[in-house]
Short mmCIF file of C-alpha atoms in Angstrom, two decimals:
data_model
loop_
_atom_site.label_atom_id
_atom_site.label_comp_id
_atom_site.label_asym_id
_atom_site.label_seq_id
_atom_site.Cartn_x
_atom_site.Cartn_y
_atom_site.Cartn_z
CA MET W 1 0.00 0.00 0.00
CA LYS W 2 2.94 2.35 0.58
CA THR W 3 4.10 2.39 -3.06
CA PRO W 4 0.86 3.79 -4.60
CA PHE W 5 0.66 6.39 -1.82
CA LEU W 6 4.27 7.41 -2.44
CA LEU W 7 3.66 7.69 -6.19
CA LEU W 8 0.53 9.78 -5.57
CA THR W 9 2.49 12.10 -3.26
CA ILE W 10 5.31 12.49 -5.80
CA CYS W 11 2.84 13.25 -8.61
CA SER W 12 1.02 15.81 -6.45
CA VAL W 13 4.26 17.58 -5.55
CA PHE W 14 5.34 17.55 -9.20
CA LEU W 15 2.05 19.10 -10.36
CA ILE W 16 2.28 21.80 -7.68
CA LEU W 17 5.85 22.64 -8.71
CA VAL W 18 4.83 22.82 -12.39
CA PHE W 19 1.92 25.13 -11.51
CA ILE W 20 4.19 27.39 -9.43
CA LYS W 21 6.78 27.50 -12.21
CA GLU W 22 4.16 28.37 -14.86
CA ALA W 23 2.59 31.03 -12.64
CA LYS W 24 6.02 32.59 -11.95
CA ALA W 25 6.89 32.54 -15.67
CA PHE W 26 3.55 34.21 -16.49
CA PHE W 27 4.24 36.89 -13.90
CA ASP W 28 7.90 37.47 -14.78
CA GLU W 29 7.37 37.57 -18.56
CA ASN W 30 4.38 39.91 -18.44
CA GLU W 31 5.03 43.21 -20.22
CA ILE W 32 3.99 45.49 -17.38
CA VAL W 33 6.30 43.73 -14.92
CA GLN W 34 9.25 44.22 -17.27
CA ILE W 35 8.24 47.84 -17.93
CA THR W 36 8.11 48.68 -14.22
CA GLU W 37 11.42 46.93 -13.54
CA ILE W 38 13.21 48.86 -16.28
CA ALA W 39 11.51 52.13 -15.28
CA GLN W 40 12.69 51.74 -11.70
CA GLN W 41 16.21 50.88 -12.88
CA GLN W 42 16.16 54.16 -14.82
CA ASN W 43 15.13 56.12 -11.68
CA ILE W 44 11.59 56.70 -12.89
CA GLU W 45 9.18 57.00 -9.97
CA ILE W 46 5.98 55.16 -10.90
CA ASN W 47 2.77 57.08 -10.15
CA LYS W 48 0.13 55.18 -12.12
CA TRP W 49 -0.31 51.98 -14.12
CA SER W 50 -3.15 50.54 -16.16
CA MET W 51 -4.22 47.43 -18.06
CA TYR W 52 -6.80 47.57 -20.82
CA ILE W 53 -8.24 44.37 -22.30
CA LYS W 54 -10.76 44.44 -25.15
CA GLU W 55 -12.57 41.35 -26.32
CA PRO W 56 -13.40 41.06 -30.03
CA ILE W 57 -16.85 42.41 -30.93
CA LYS W 58 -19.43 39.63 -31.12
CA GLU W 59 -22.66 39.43 -33.08
CA TYR W 60 -25.99 38.25 -31.68
CA ASN W 61 -29.34 37.76 -33.36
CA THR W 62 -31.60 39.57 -30.90
CA LYS W 63 -31.48 42.06 -28.05
CA ASN W 64 -32.65 39.30 -25.72
CA ASP W 65 -29.50 37.31 -26.56
CA ILE W 66 -27.45 40.36 -25.54
CA LYS W 67 -29.39 40.76 -22.29
CA LYS W 68 -28.75 37.11 -21.37
CA ILE W 69 -25.00 37.59 -21.85
CA ILE W 70 -25.06 40.74 -19.72
CA MET W 71 -26.95 38.93 -16.96
CA GLU W 72 -24.32 36.17 -17.01
CA ILE W 73 -21.51 38.73 -16.75
CA LYS W 74 -23.18 40.50 -13.82
CA LYS W 75 -23.69 37.15 -12.09
CA SER W 76 -20.12 35.95 -12.53
CA GLU W 77 -18.37 39.29 -11.90
CA THR W 78 -19.06 39.99 -8.24
CA GLY W 79 -18.53 43.18 -6.26
CA TYR W 80 -19.33 45.57 -9.12
CA LYS W 81 -21.75 48.48 -9.10
CA TRP W 82 -23.50 48.76 -12.46
CA VAL W 83 -24.80 51.84 -14.29
CA MET W 84 -26.50 51.93 -17.70
CA HIS W 85 -26.29 54.84 -20.15
CA GLN W 86 -28.27 55.23 -23.35
CA PHE W 87 -26.25 57.41 -25.73
CA LYS W 88 -28.33 56.87 -28.88
CA GLU W 89 -31.51 55.06 -29.81
CA ASP W 90 -30.93 51.37 -29.06
CA HIS W 91 -27.25 52.11 -28.27
CA PHE W 92 -26.34 51.33 -24.66
CA LYS W 93 -23.27 51.46 -22.47
CA ILE W 94 -23.21 49.54 -19.19
CA ILE W 95 -20.35 50.24 -16.79
CA GLY W 96 -19.52 48.08 -13.80
CA GLU W 97 -17.04 49.51 -11.29
CA ARG W 98 -15.21 47.82 -8.44
CA ILE W 99 -12.76 49.65 -6.17
CA SER W 100 -10.31 47.86 -3.89
CA SER W 101 -10.69 48.34 -0.13
CA ASN W 102 -7.68 50.69 0.05
CA GLU W 103 -8.88 52.55 -3.08
CA ASP W 104 -5.61 52.20 -4.98
CA ILE W 105 -6.95 49.81 -7.63
CA ASN W 106 -10.01 50.56 -9.76
CA GLU W 107 -11.58 47.93 -12.02
CA LYS W 108 -14.17 48.65 -14.67
CA ILE W 109 -16.08 46.45 -17.08
CA ILE W 110 -17.47 48.45 -20.00
CA ILE W 111 -20.20 46.77 -22.05
CA ILE W 112 -21.51 48.41 -25.22
CA TYR W 113 -24.20 47.02 -27.47
CA PHE W 114 -25.88 48.42 -30.55
CA PRO W 115 -27.82 47.26 -33.63
CA LEU W 116 -26.03 46.82 -36.93
CA LYS W 117 -28.08 45.79 -39.94
CA ASP W 118 -30.18 42.85 -38.72
CA LYS W 119 -27.85 41.87 -35.84
CA TYR W 120 -26.74 43.23 -32.47
CA ASN W 121 -23.08 43.86 -31.71
CA LEU W 122 -21.62 43.46 -28.24
CA SER W 123 -18.31 44.94 -27.06
CA ILE W 124 -16.71 44.08 -23.69
CA THR W 125 -13.70 45.95 -22.28
CA TYR W 126 -11.84 45.52 -19.00
CA ASP W 127 -10.15 48.65 -17.67
CA ILE W 128 -7.93 48.24 -14.59
CA LYS W 129 -6.01 51.14 -13.05
CA GLY W 130 -3.68 51.36 -10.07
CA SER W 131 -1.63 53.99 -8.28
CA ASN W 132 2.05 53.53 -7.50
CA TRP W 133 3.28 49.98 -8.08
CA ASP W 134 3.04 46.91 -5.88
CA GLU W 135 4.17 43.56 -7.31
CA LYS W 136 2.09 41.61 -4.81
CA LYS W 137 -1.09 43.46 -5.75
CA TRP W 138 -0.28 43.12 -9.45
CA SER W 139 0.23 39.37 -8.97
CA GLU W 140 -3.26 39.13 -7.46
CA ILE W 141 -4.81 41.20 -10.26
CA SER W 142 -2.99 39.32 -13.04
CA ASN W 143 -4.23 36.01 -11.62
CA LEU W 144 -7.82 37.32 -11.75
CA TYR W 145 -7.42 38.27 -15.41
CA LYS W 146 -4.97 35.54 -16.46
CA SER W 147 -7.29 33.81 -18.96
CA LYS W 148 -8.31 37.13 -20.54
CA ILE W 149 -4.67 38.26 -20.80
CA GLU W 150 -3.83 34.99 -22.57
CA ASP W 151 -6.90 34.97 -24.85
CA PHE W 152 -7.04 38.65 -25.86
CA THR W 153 -4.66 41.56 -26.43
CA ALA W 154 -3.82 43.43 -23.23
CA PHE W 155 -2.63 47.04 -23.38
CA TYR W 156 -0.36 48.18 -20.53
CA THR W 157 0.56 51.74 -19.60
CA VAL W 158 2.91 52.96 -16.86
CA GLU W 159 3.20 56.64 -15.91
CA GLY W 160 5.93 58.16 -13.78
CA THR W 161 8.22 61.10 -13.20
CA THR W 162 11.97 61.52 -13.28
CA SER W 163 14.71 64.13 -13.44
CA ILE W 164 17.08 64.16 -16.39
CA ASN W 165 20.58 65.30 -17.28
CA GLU W 166 20.26 65.06 -21.06
CA PRO W 167 17.70 66.46 -23.54
CA ILE W 168 14.44 64.51 -23.46
CA GLU W 169 15.03 62.96 -26.90
CA VAL W 170 18.35 61.54 -25.66
CA GLU W 171 16.75 60.26 -22.44
CA ALA W 172 13.93 58.63 -24.41
CA ALA W 173 16.45 56.94 -26.73
CA ASN W 174 18.43 55.68 -23.75
CA LEU W 175 15.30 54.23 -22.17
CA LEU W 176 14.48 52.51 -25.45
CA LYS W 177 17.93 50.87 -25.40
CA SER W 178 17.06 49.37 -22.02
CA PHE W 179 14.24 47.50 -23.76
CA SER W 180 16.58 46.42 -26.60
CA GLY W 181 14.13 48.19 -28.88
CA GLU W 182 14.43 49.88 -32.25
CA THR W 183 12.66 53.09 -33.23
CA ILE W 184 9.94 52.79 -35.87
CA GLN W 185 8.46 56.29 -35.73
CA THR W 186 9.38 59.47 -33.85
CA LEU W 187 7.36 62.56 -32.96
CA GLU W 188 9.26 65.53 -31.54
CA GLU W 189 7.90 68.85 -30.37
CA GLU W 190 9.15 71.46 -27.98
CA ASN W 191 9.42 69.82 -24.55
CA PHE W 192 7.89 66.58 -25.87
CA VAL W 193 9.07 63.42 -27.63
CA SER W 194 7.23 60.19 -28.48
CA LEU W 195 8.82 57.00 -29.80
CA SER W 196 6.94 54.17 -31.46
CA ALA W 197 9.23 51.16 -31.29
CA TYR W 198 9.58 47.41 -31.56
CA THR W 199 11.33 45.03 -29.17
CA ARG W 200 11.79 41.29 -29.48
CA ARG W 201 11.11 40.91 -25.75
CA TRP W 202 7.39 40.40 -26.40
CA ASP W 203 5.34 38.48 -28.93
CA THR W 204 2.53 41.05 -29.06
CA LYS W 205 2.80 43.49 -31.95
CA LEU W 206 0.63 45.91 -33.89
CA PRO W 207 1.02 46.27 -37.67
CA LEU W 208 1.90 49.75 -38.95
CA GLY W 209 2.01 48.89 -42.66
CA ASN W 210 4.99 48.41 -44.96
CA ASN W 211 5.87 45.27 -42.97
CA GLN W 212 6.53 47.33 -39.84
CA PHE W 213 5.29 46.54 -36.36
CA MET W 214 5.31 48.19 -32.95
CA ASN W 215 4.86 46.87 -29.42
CA LEU W 216 6.44 49.63 -27.35
CA ASN W 217 5.53 53.30 -26.95
CA ILE W 218 7.66 55.77 -24.96
CA ALA W 219 6.83 59.43 -24.31
CA TYR W 220 8.73 62.13 -22.41
CA ARG W 221 7.07 65.46 -21.60
CA ASN W 222 8.72 68.41 -19.89
CA SER W 223 5.52 70.16 -18.83
CA ASN W 224 7.25 72.44 -16.32
CA PRO W 225 10.83 73.19 -17.43
CA SER W 226 11.44 75.37 -14.35
CA ASN W 227 11.31 72.50 -11.83
CA GLY W 228 13.10 69.88 -13.96
CA SER W 229 10.48 67.18 -13.35
CA ILE W 230 9.78 65.09 -16.46
CA LYS W 231 6.65 63.02 -17.06
CA VAL W 232 7.45 59.62 -18.57
CA THR W 233 4.79 57.36 -20.08
CA ILE W 234 5.56 53.83 -21.29
CA GLY W 235 3.06 51.55 -23.00
CA SER W 236 2.85 48.19 -24.72
CA PRO W 237 1.88 47.72 -27.47
CA ILE W 238 0.76 51.37 -27.36
CA ILE W 239 0.02 53.97 -24.69
CA THR W 240 -3.71 54.01 -23.93
CA SER W 241 -3.79 57.10 -21.68
CA GLU W 242 -3.37 60.77 -22.51
CA TYR W 243 0.29 61.77 -22.57
#
């Protein structure tokens, strides 16, 4: 009787170790974790971060089909307060909001449905925002959204501030080097620079045409030259906040 029990114990331990290894790899390889690590290495103080996940638009035959899906979402997604807005005839937006107990993480589910020809279209977006940066809290959040991150495209944005010694275009280029990235497009204005870039660190990429892709967006803005504080925004595959 000891041998089967021993084998069962060994198999259980093996499965647990595999699960831990996969979970750690998912956490370590995630874009926002790498972005925050590099930002902190470059003395960028992180003030905000966000994750934006959009499911593909789905078609349904009737409004009742849509309502059933919405009821299922409300049932499965607990702790949300829901509000409905009608912004056009038969066009509706339903927003569910959940705020963490210490109010530093805000989660929203945005549901939009509208008629198109003889069908109804349904759009579902998950919008998660946090202040500062806490790896433990991010680990908890990423586990909640793990299947959605794996199944759909997730957009990550990190905002912070730093002080610089070089012109902002030089600082932005130096930060890009930390990601082993190459510049695809550049926008430069007075006291502002934005780089659209590509790095082989991540598989996610957006097509730009002419066989070019991007999966990294870096912006530096010197909004108050007198105090020397620079706003830095980093996003993958693009920045989804105003910058």
